[in-house]
CSV table of C-alpha atoms in Angstrom, one decimal:
chain,number,residue,atom,x,y,z
A,295,MET,CA,0.0,0.0,0.0
A,296,LEU,CA,1.4,3.4,-1.1
A,297,PRO,CA,-0.6,6.1,0.7
A,298,GLY,CA,-1.3,9.1,-1.5
A,299,ALA,CA,0.5,7.7,-4.5
A,300,ALA,CA,-2.5,7.8,-6.8
A,301,ARG,CA,-2.8,11.2,-8.5
A,302,GLN,CA,-5.9,11.1,-10.7
A,303,PRO,CA,-8.1,10.7,-8.8
A,304,ALA,CA,-6.0,11.3,-5.7
A,305,GLY,CA,-5.9,8.4,-3.3
A,306,ASP,CA,-3.9,5.4,-2.2
A,307,TYR,CA,-2.2,2.9,-4.6
A,308,ILE,CA,-2.6,-0.7,-3.6
A,309,THR,CA,-1.3,-3.8,-5.2
A,310,CYS,CA,-1.9,-7.4,-4.3
A,311,ASP,CA,-1.1,-10.8,-5.7
A,312,VAL,CA,-3.9,-13.4,-5.8
A,313,VAL,CA,-4.2,-16.9,-7.2
A,314,ARG,CA,-6.3,-17.1,-10.3
A,315,GLU,CA,-8.9,-19.2,-8.6
A,316,SER,CA,-9.8,-16.2,-6.3
A,317,ALA,CA,-9.3,-13.4,-8.8
A,318,ASP,CA,-13.0,-13.2,-9.8
A,319,SER,CA,-14.1,-12.8,-6.2
A,320,VAL,CA,-11.5,-10.2,-5.5
A,321,LEU,CA,-12.4,-8.2,-8.6
A,322,ARG,CA,-16.1,-8.4,-7.7
A,323,ARG,CA,-15.5,-7.2,-4.2
A,324,LEU,CA,-13.4,-4.2,-5.4
A,325,GLN,CA,-16.2,-3.3,-7.8
A,326,GLU,CA,-18.8,-3.5,-5.0
A,327,MET,CA,-16.7,-1.1,-2.9
A,328,GLY,CA,-16.9,1.4,-5.7
A,329,VAL,CA,-13.2,1.3,-6.7
A,330,GLU,CA,-14.1,1.0,-10.4
A,331,ALA,CA,-16.3,4.0,-10.3
A,332,HIS,CA,-14.1,6.3,-8.2
A,333,GLY,CA,-10.7,5.1,-9.0
A,334,GLY,CA,-9.4,2.3,-11.2
A,335,ILE,CA,-8.6,-1.5,-11.3
A,336,ALA,CA,-5.9,-3.0,-13.4
A,337,ALA,CA,-5.1,-6.8,-13.6
A,338,ASP,CA,-2.2,-8.5,-15.3
A,339,ASP,CA,-0.5,-11.9,-15.3
A,340,VAL,CA,2.7,-12.6,-13.5
A,341,GLU,CA,4.6,-15.4,-15.2
A,342,LEU,CA,6.8,-16.4,-12.3
A,343,THR,CA,6.4,-16.3,-8.5
A,344,LEU,CA,8.9,-17.9,-6.1
A,345,SER,CA,7.2,-17.9,-2.7
A,346,ALA,CA,6.3,-20.5,-0.1
A,347,ALA,CA,3.4,-18.5,1.0
A,348,ALA,CA,2.1,-18.3,-2.5
A,349,GLU,CA,2.5,-22.1,-2.8
A,350,ARG,CA,0.5,-22.6,0.3
A,351,ALA,CA,-2.3,-20.3,-0.8
A,352,ALA,CA,-2.5,-22.1,-4.2
A,353,GLU,CA,-3.0,-25.4,-2.3
A,354,GLU,CA,-5.6,-24.1,0.1
A,355,VAL,CA,-7.8,-22.4,-2.5
A,356,PRO,CA,-10.3,-24.9,-4.0
A,357,GLY,CA,-10.0,-25.8,-7.7
A,358,HIS,CA,-7.3,-25.3,-10.3
A,359,GLY,CA,-6.1,-22.0,-11.8
A,360,GLU,CA,-6.6,-23.3,-15.4
A,361,ASP,CA,-10.2,-24.0,-14.7
A,362,ALA,CA,-11.0,-20.7,-13.0
A,363,LEU,CA,-13.3,-18.2,-14.8
A,364,VAL,CA,-12.3,-14.6,-14.4
A,365,TRP,CA,-15.3,-12.9,-16.0
A,366,ASP,CA,-13.9,-9.5,-16.3
A,367,GLU,CA,-10.8,-10.8,-18.0
A,368,VAL,CA,-12.9,-12.9,-20.5
A,369,ALA,CA,-15.2,-9.9,-21.2
A,370,ALA,CA,-12.3,-7.5,-21.7
A,371,LYS,CA,-10.5,-9.9,-24.0
A,372,THR,CA,-13.5,-10.7,-26.2
A,373,GLY,CA,-14.8,-7.2,-26.1
A,374,GLU,CA,-11.7,-5.9,-27.7
A,375,GLN,CA,-12.3,-8.2,-30.7
A,376,THR,CA,-15.7,-6.9,-31.6
A,377,ALA,CA,-14.5,-3.7,-33.1
A,378,LEU,CA,-15.0,-3.5,-36.9
A,379,SER,CA,-11.5,-2.2,-37.4
A,380,SER,CA,-9.5,-1.9,-40.6
A,381,THR,CA,-7.1,-4.6,-39.3
A,382,PHE,CA,-10.0,-7.0,-38.8
A,383,LEU,CA,-11.4,-6.3,-42.3
A,384,ALA,CA,-7.9,-6.7,-43.8
A,385,LEU,CA,-7.2,-10.0,-42.0
A,386,ILE,CA,-10.5,-11.6,-42.9
A,387,THR,CA,-10.3,-10.4,-46.5
A,388,VAL,CA,-6.8,-11.7,-46.9
A,389,ALA,CA,-7.7,-15.0,-45.3
A,390,THR,CA,-10.7,-15.4,-47.6
A,391,MET,CA,-8.7,-14.6,-50.7
A,392,ILE,CA,-6.1,-17.2,-49.7
A,393,ALA,CA,-8.8,-19.8,-49.1
A,394,GLY,CA,-10.4,-18.9,-52.5
A,395,ILE,CA,-7.1,-19.7,-54.3
A,396,GLY,CA,-6.8,-22.9,-52.2
A,397,VAL,CA,-10.3,-23.9,-53.3
A,398,LEU,CA,-9.4,-23.5,-57.0
A,399,LEU,CA,-6.1,-25.3,-56.6
A,400,ASP,CA,-7.5,-28.0,-54.3
A,401,GLN,CA,-4.7,-27.3,-51.9
A,402,PRO,CA,-5.4,-28.1,-48.2
A,403,ILE,CA,-2.3,-26.2,-47.2
A,404,LEU,CA,-3.7,-22.9,-48.3
A,405,ILE,CA,-7.0,-23.8,-46.7
A,406,VAL,CA,-5.3,-24.4,-43.4
A,407,GLY,CA,-3.3,-21.2,-43.7
A,408,ALA,CA,-6.5,-19.2,-44.3
A,409,MET,CA,-8.1,-20.7,-41.2
A,410,VAL,CA,-5.2,-19.6,-39.1
A,411,VAL,CA,-5.2,-16.1,-40.5
A,412,GLY,CA,-8.9,-15.6,-40.1
A,413,PRO,CA,-9.9,-13.5,-37.1
A,414,GLU,CA,-13.5,-14.5,-36.9
A,415,PHE,CA,-13.3,-16.4,-33.7
A,416,GLY,CA,-12.9,-13.2,-31.7
A,417,PRO,CA,-16.3,-11.8,-32.4
A,418,LEU,CA,-17.8,-15.3,-32.1
A,419,ALA,CA,-16.4,-15.7,-28.6
A,420,ALA,CA,-17.5,-12.2,-27.7
A,421,LEU,CA,-21.0,-13.0,-28.9
A,422,CYS,CA,-21.1,-16.1,-26.6
A,423,VAL,CA,-20.0,-14.1,-23.6
A,424,ALA,CA,-22.5,-11.2,-24.4
A,425,LEU,CA,-25.4,-13.6,-24.8
A,426,LEU,CA,-24.7,-15.2,-21.4
A,427,ARG,CA,-24.2,-11.9,-19.6
A,428,ARG,CA,-27.0,-10.2,-21.5
A,429,ARG,CA,-25.0,-7.3,-23.1
A,430,PRO,CA,-27.1,-6.1,-26.1
A,431,GLU,CA,-24.4,-3.6,-27.1
A,432,ILE,CA,-21.7,-6.2,-27.4
A,433,ILE,CA,-24.1,-8.6,-29.2
A,434,GLY,CA,-24.7,-5.9,-31.7
A,435,HIS,CA,-21.0,-5.1,-32.2
A,436,SER,CA,-20.2,-8.8,-32.6
A,437,VAL,CA,-22.9,-9.5,-35.2
A,438,LYS,CA,-22.0,-6.4,-37.1
A,439,ALA,CA,-18.3,-7.3,-37.2
A,440,LEU,CA,-19.1,-10.8,-38.4
A,441,ALA,CA,-21.7,-9.8,-41.0
A,442,VAL,CA,-19.8,-6.8,-42.4
A,443,GLY,CA,-16.5,-8.7,-42.2
A,444,PHE,CA,-17.7,-11.7,-44.2
A,445,LEU,CA,-19.6,-9.6,-46.7
A,446,VAL,CA,-16.6,-7.4,-47.4
A,447,ALA,CA,-14.3,-10.4,-47.6
A,448,MET,CA,-16.5,-12.3,-50.0
A,449,ALA,CA,-17.0,-9.2,-52.2
A,450,MET,CA,-13.3,-8.6,-52.4
A,451,THR,CA,-12.7,-12.3,-53.2
A,452,VAL,CA,-15.2,-12.2,-56.0
A,453,VAL,CA,-13.3,-9.2,-57.5
A,454,SER,CA,-9.9,-10.9,-57.0
A,455,THR,CA,-11.2,-14.1,-58.7
A,456,TRP,CA,-12.3,-12.1,-61.7
A,457,GLY,CA,-8.9,-10.4,-61.8
A,458,LEU,CA,-7.0,-13.7,-61.6
A,459,THR,CA,-9.2,-15.1,-64.3
A,460,ALA,CA,-8.6,-12.1,-66.5
A,461,ALA,CA,-4.9,-12.6,-66.0
A,462,GLY,CA,-5.1,-16.3,-67.0
A,463,LEU,CA,-4.0,-17.6,-63.6
A,464,VAL,CA,-7.3,-19.4,-62.7
A,465,SER,CA,-10.4,-20.5,-64.6
A,466,ARG,CA,-13.9,-21.7,-64.1
A,467,ASP,CA,-12.8,-25.2,-65.2
A,468,MET,CA,-10.7,-25.4,-62.0
A,469,LEU,CA,-13.8,-24.9,-59.9
A,470,LEU,CA,-15.8,-27.5,-61.8
A,471,ALA,CA,-13.0,-30.1,-61.8
A,472,ASP,CA,-12.8,-32.9,-59.3
A,473,ARG,CA,-11.5,-31.5,-56.0
A,474,PRO,CA,-11.3,-34.5,-53.6
A,475,LEU,CA,-9.3,-32.6,-51.0
A,476,THR,CA,-11.5,-29.6,-50.6
A,477,ASP,CA,-15.0,-30.4,-51.9
A,478,PHE,CA,-16.1,-31.0,-48.3
A,479,ILE,CA,-16.3,-27.2,-48.0
A,480,TRP,CA,-19.4,-27.0,-50.0
A,481,ARG,CA,-21.0,-30.3,-49.1
A,482,PRO,CA,-22.3,-29.9,-45.5
A,483,ASP,CA,-23.5,-32.9,-43.6
A,484,ALA,CA,-24.1,-34.0,-40.0
A,485,LEU,CA,-20.3,-34.0,-39.4
A,486,SER,CA,-20.3,-30.3,-40.1
A,487,TRP,CA,-22.3,-29.8,-36.9
A,488,VAL,CA,-20.1,-32.2,-35.0
A,489,VAL,CA,-16.9,-30.4,-36.1
A,490,GLY,CA,-18.4,-27.0,-35.4
A,491,ILE,CA,-19.6,-28.0,-31.9
A,492,LEU,CA,-16.3,-29.6,-30.9
A,493,ALA,CA,-14.4,-26.5,-32.2
A,494,GLY,CA,-16.6,-24.2,-30.3
A,495,ILE,CA,-16.0,-26.1,-27.0
A,496,ALA,CA,-12.3,-26.2,-27.6
A,497,GLY,CA,-12.1,-22.6,-28.6
A,498,MET,CA,-14.0,-21.3,-25.5
A,499,LEU,CA,-11.9,-23.5,-23.2
A,500,SER,CA,-8.8,-22.1,-24.9
A,501,LEU,CA,-10.0,-18.6,-24.2
A,502,THR,CA,-11.0,-19.0,-20.6
A,503,SER,CA,-8.0,-21.1,-19.6
A,504,LYS,CA,-5.5,-19.0,-21.5
A,505,LYS,CA,-4.4,-22.0,-23.6
A,506,SER,CA,-3.8,-20.0,-26.8
A,507,GLY,CA,-1.8,-22.8,-28.4
A,508,SER,CA,-5.0,-24.9,-28.6
A,509,LEU,CA,-6.8,-22.1,-30.2
A,510,VAL,CA,-4.7,-22.4,-33.3
A,511,GLY,CA,-5.8,-26.0,-33.7
A,512,VAL,CA,-9.4,-24.9,-33.3
A,513,LEU,CA,-9.1,-22.4,-36.1
A,514,ILE,CA,-7.7,-25.1,-38.3
A,515,SER,CA,-10.7,-27.4,-37.6
A,516,VAL,CA,-13.4,-25.0,-38.6
A,517,THR,CA,-14.4,-24.2,-42.2
A,518,THR,CA,-15.8,-20.7,-41.7
A,519,VAL,CA,-13.4,-18.7,-43.8
A,520,PRO,CA,-12.9,-21.4,-46.5
A,521,ALA,CA,-16.7,-21.7,-46.8
A,522,ALA,CA,-17.0,-18.0,-47.3
A,523,ALA,CA,-14.3,-18.2,-49.9
A,524,ASN,CA,-16.0,-20.9,-51.8
A,525,VAL,CA,-19.2,-18.9,-51.8
A,526,ALA,CA,-17.3,-16.0,-53.3
A,527,VAL,CA,-15.5,-18.1,-55.9
A,528,ALA,CA,-18.6,-20.0,-56.9
A,529,SER,CA,-20.6,-16.8,-57.2
A,530,ALA,CA,-17.9,-15.2,-59.3
A,531,TYR,CA,-18.2,-18.1,-61.8
A,532,GLY,CA,-22.0,-18.4,-61.5
A,533,VAL,CA,-21.9,-21.9,-60.0
A,534,TRP,CA,-24.9,-21.3,-57.8
A,535,HIS,CA,-25.5,-24.8,-56.4
A,536,GLU,CA,-21.9,-24.8,-55.0
A,537,ALA,CA,-22.3,-21.3,-53.7
A,538,ALA,CA,-25.5,-22.3,-51.9
A,539,GLY,CA,-23.8,-25.4,-50.3
A,540,SER,CA,-20.9,-23.3,-49.1
A,541,ALA,CA,-23.2,-20.7,-47.6
A,542,LEU,CA,-25.1,-23.5,-45.7
A,543,GLN,CA,-21.7,-24.8,-44.5
A,544,LEU,CA,-20.8,-21.3,-43.3
A,545,VAL,CA,-24.1,-20.9,-41.4
A,546,ILE,CA,-23.8,-24.3,-39.8
A,547,ASN,CA,-20.3,-23.7,-38.5
A,548,LEU,CA,-21.1,-20.3,-37.2
A,549,ALA,CA,-24.2,-21.5,-35.4
A,550,ALA,CA,-22.5,-24.6,-34.0
A,551,ILE,CA,-19.6,-22.5,-32.7
A,552,VAL,CA,-21.8,-20.0,-30.9
A,553,LEU,CA,-24.1,-22.7,-29.5
A,554,ALA,CA,-21.2,-24.8,-28.2
A,555,GLY,CA,-19.3,-21.8,-26.9
A,556,LEU,CA,-22.4,-20.6,-25.0
A,557,LEU,CA,-23.1,-24.0,-23.5
A,558,THR,CA,-19.4,-24.4,-22.5
A,559,LEU,CA,-19.5,-21.1,-20.6
A,560,VAL,CA,-22.7,-22.1,-18.8
A,561,VAL,CA,-21.2,-25.5,-17.8
A,562,GLN,CA,-18.0,-23.8,-16.6
A,563,MET,CA,-19.9,-21.2,-14.6
A,564,PHE,CA,-22.0,-23.7,-12.7
A,565,TRP,CA,-19.2,-26.1,-12.2
A,566,TRP,CA,-16.9,-23.4,-10.9
A,567,ARG,CA,-19.5,-22.2,-8.5
A,568,ARG,CA,-19.9,-25.7,-7.1
A,569,VAL,CA,-16.1,-26.1,-6.7
A,570,LYS,CA,-15.9,-22.8,-4.8
A,571,ARG,CA,-18.9,-23.6,-2.5
A,572,PRO,CA,-17.0,-25.8,0.0
A,573,ALA,CA,-14.7,-22.8,0.7
A,574,GLY,CA,-17.6,-20.6,1.7
A,575,GLY,CA,-17.3,-18.5,-1.4
A,576,GLY,CA,-14.6,-16.2,0.2
A,577,VAL,CA,-10.9,-15.7,0.3
A,578,PRO,CA,-9.3,-15.4,3.8
A,579,ARG,CA,-7.9,-11.8,4.2
A,580,GLN,CA,-4.6,-12.9,5.8
A,581,ARG,CA,-3.4,-15.0,2.8
A,582,PHE,CA,-0.7,-13.8,0.6
A,583,GLU,CA,-1.6,-15.5,-2.6
A,584,ARG,CA,0.2,-16.3,-5.9
A,585,PRO,CA,-0.8,-14.7,-9.2
A,586,PRO,CA,-2.1,-14.6,-11.9
A,587,PRO,CA,-3.5,-12.1,-12.2
A,588,ARG,CA,-2.0,-9.1,-10.4
A,589,VAL,CA,-4.7,-6.6,-9.3
A,590,THR,CA,-3.9,-2.9,-8.9
A,591,ALA,CA,-6.5,-0.6,-7.5
A,592,SER,CA,-6.8,2.9,-6.3
A,593,ARG,CA,-9.5,4.9,-4.6
A,594,ARG,CA,-9.7,8.2,-2.7
A,595,PRO,CA,-11.1,6.9,0.7
A,596,PHE,CA,-9.8,3.4,0.2
A,597,ARG,CA,-7.6,3.3,3.4
A,598,ASP,CA,-10.6,4.2,5.6
A,599,GLU,CA,-12.4,1.1,4.4
A,600,GLY,CA,-9.7,-1.2,5.6
């Protein structure tokens, strides 16, 4: 505690380290005290802590840090990805163009690359969180980012396909030829739902448990951007039955990811509440606990409130 160190607004500057399992409770208590309204709260991860007291705290708190839900962290992380920025539009457009070339060449490597580049999981995850927490504004931003992003990306892919055709680099015959490695993109079936649901579960778990490495694998497993690319390429050449199949594949995957992500959050929420219940729902004040995350707070009359 650094008395009077906070300047705007004036007040005390306090830092504390808590285990991730207790972070949500600590943040909620600070908000209930009005720190967020009259001062500020900042949280960040500490990668390494060497402390016997921290080890004891981690053992005494119920549950595991990787399973803990820190709602403010999840909301902040997903909320940042709902903005319809130029970077988002550029990434989804480039990804769709790459996938469009991959579809014509029947090259899974290009399809995989497009899946990794595509930024669409951010708004999808934000939509799941906003639906659960009933945030209409975030829901609107997420839907807008997805709708405008895919429409712009598909329109630009149509134009690029026409340009490549005029340059003699691709042709309609390439789309109509047998493409055994990528024709699944426009032929949705029951497995499309299965893949989308599994990807939604894995993606949400990756987001809430900070396992970003798994998230790359999730993006590779989903055919959102490739399906959009196939819609654009098929539309550019007037192959409407293939464009319709790809559009259905895109809708199935988007719906499955949102449904699975929402259900995953609900299960995590109720399961984590049950894990915390034996501990009485509180964190003993005398513990010095191990991060992540580190919480920094300031408020004018904070020292008077103990």
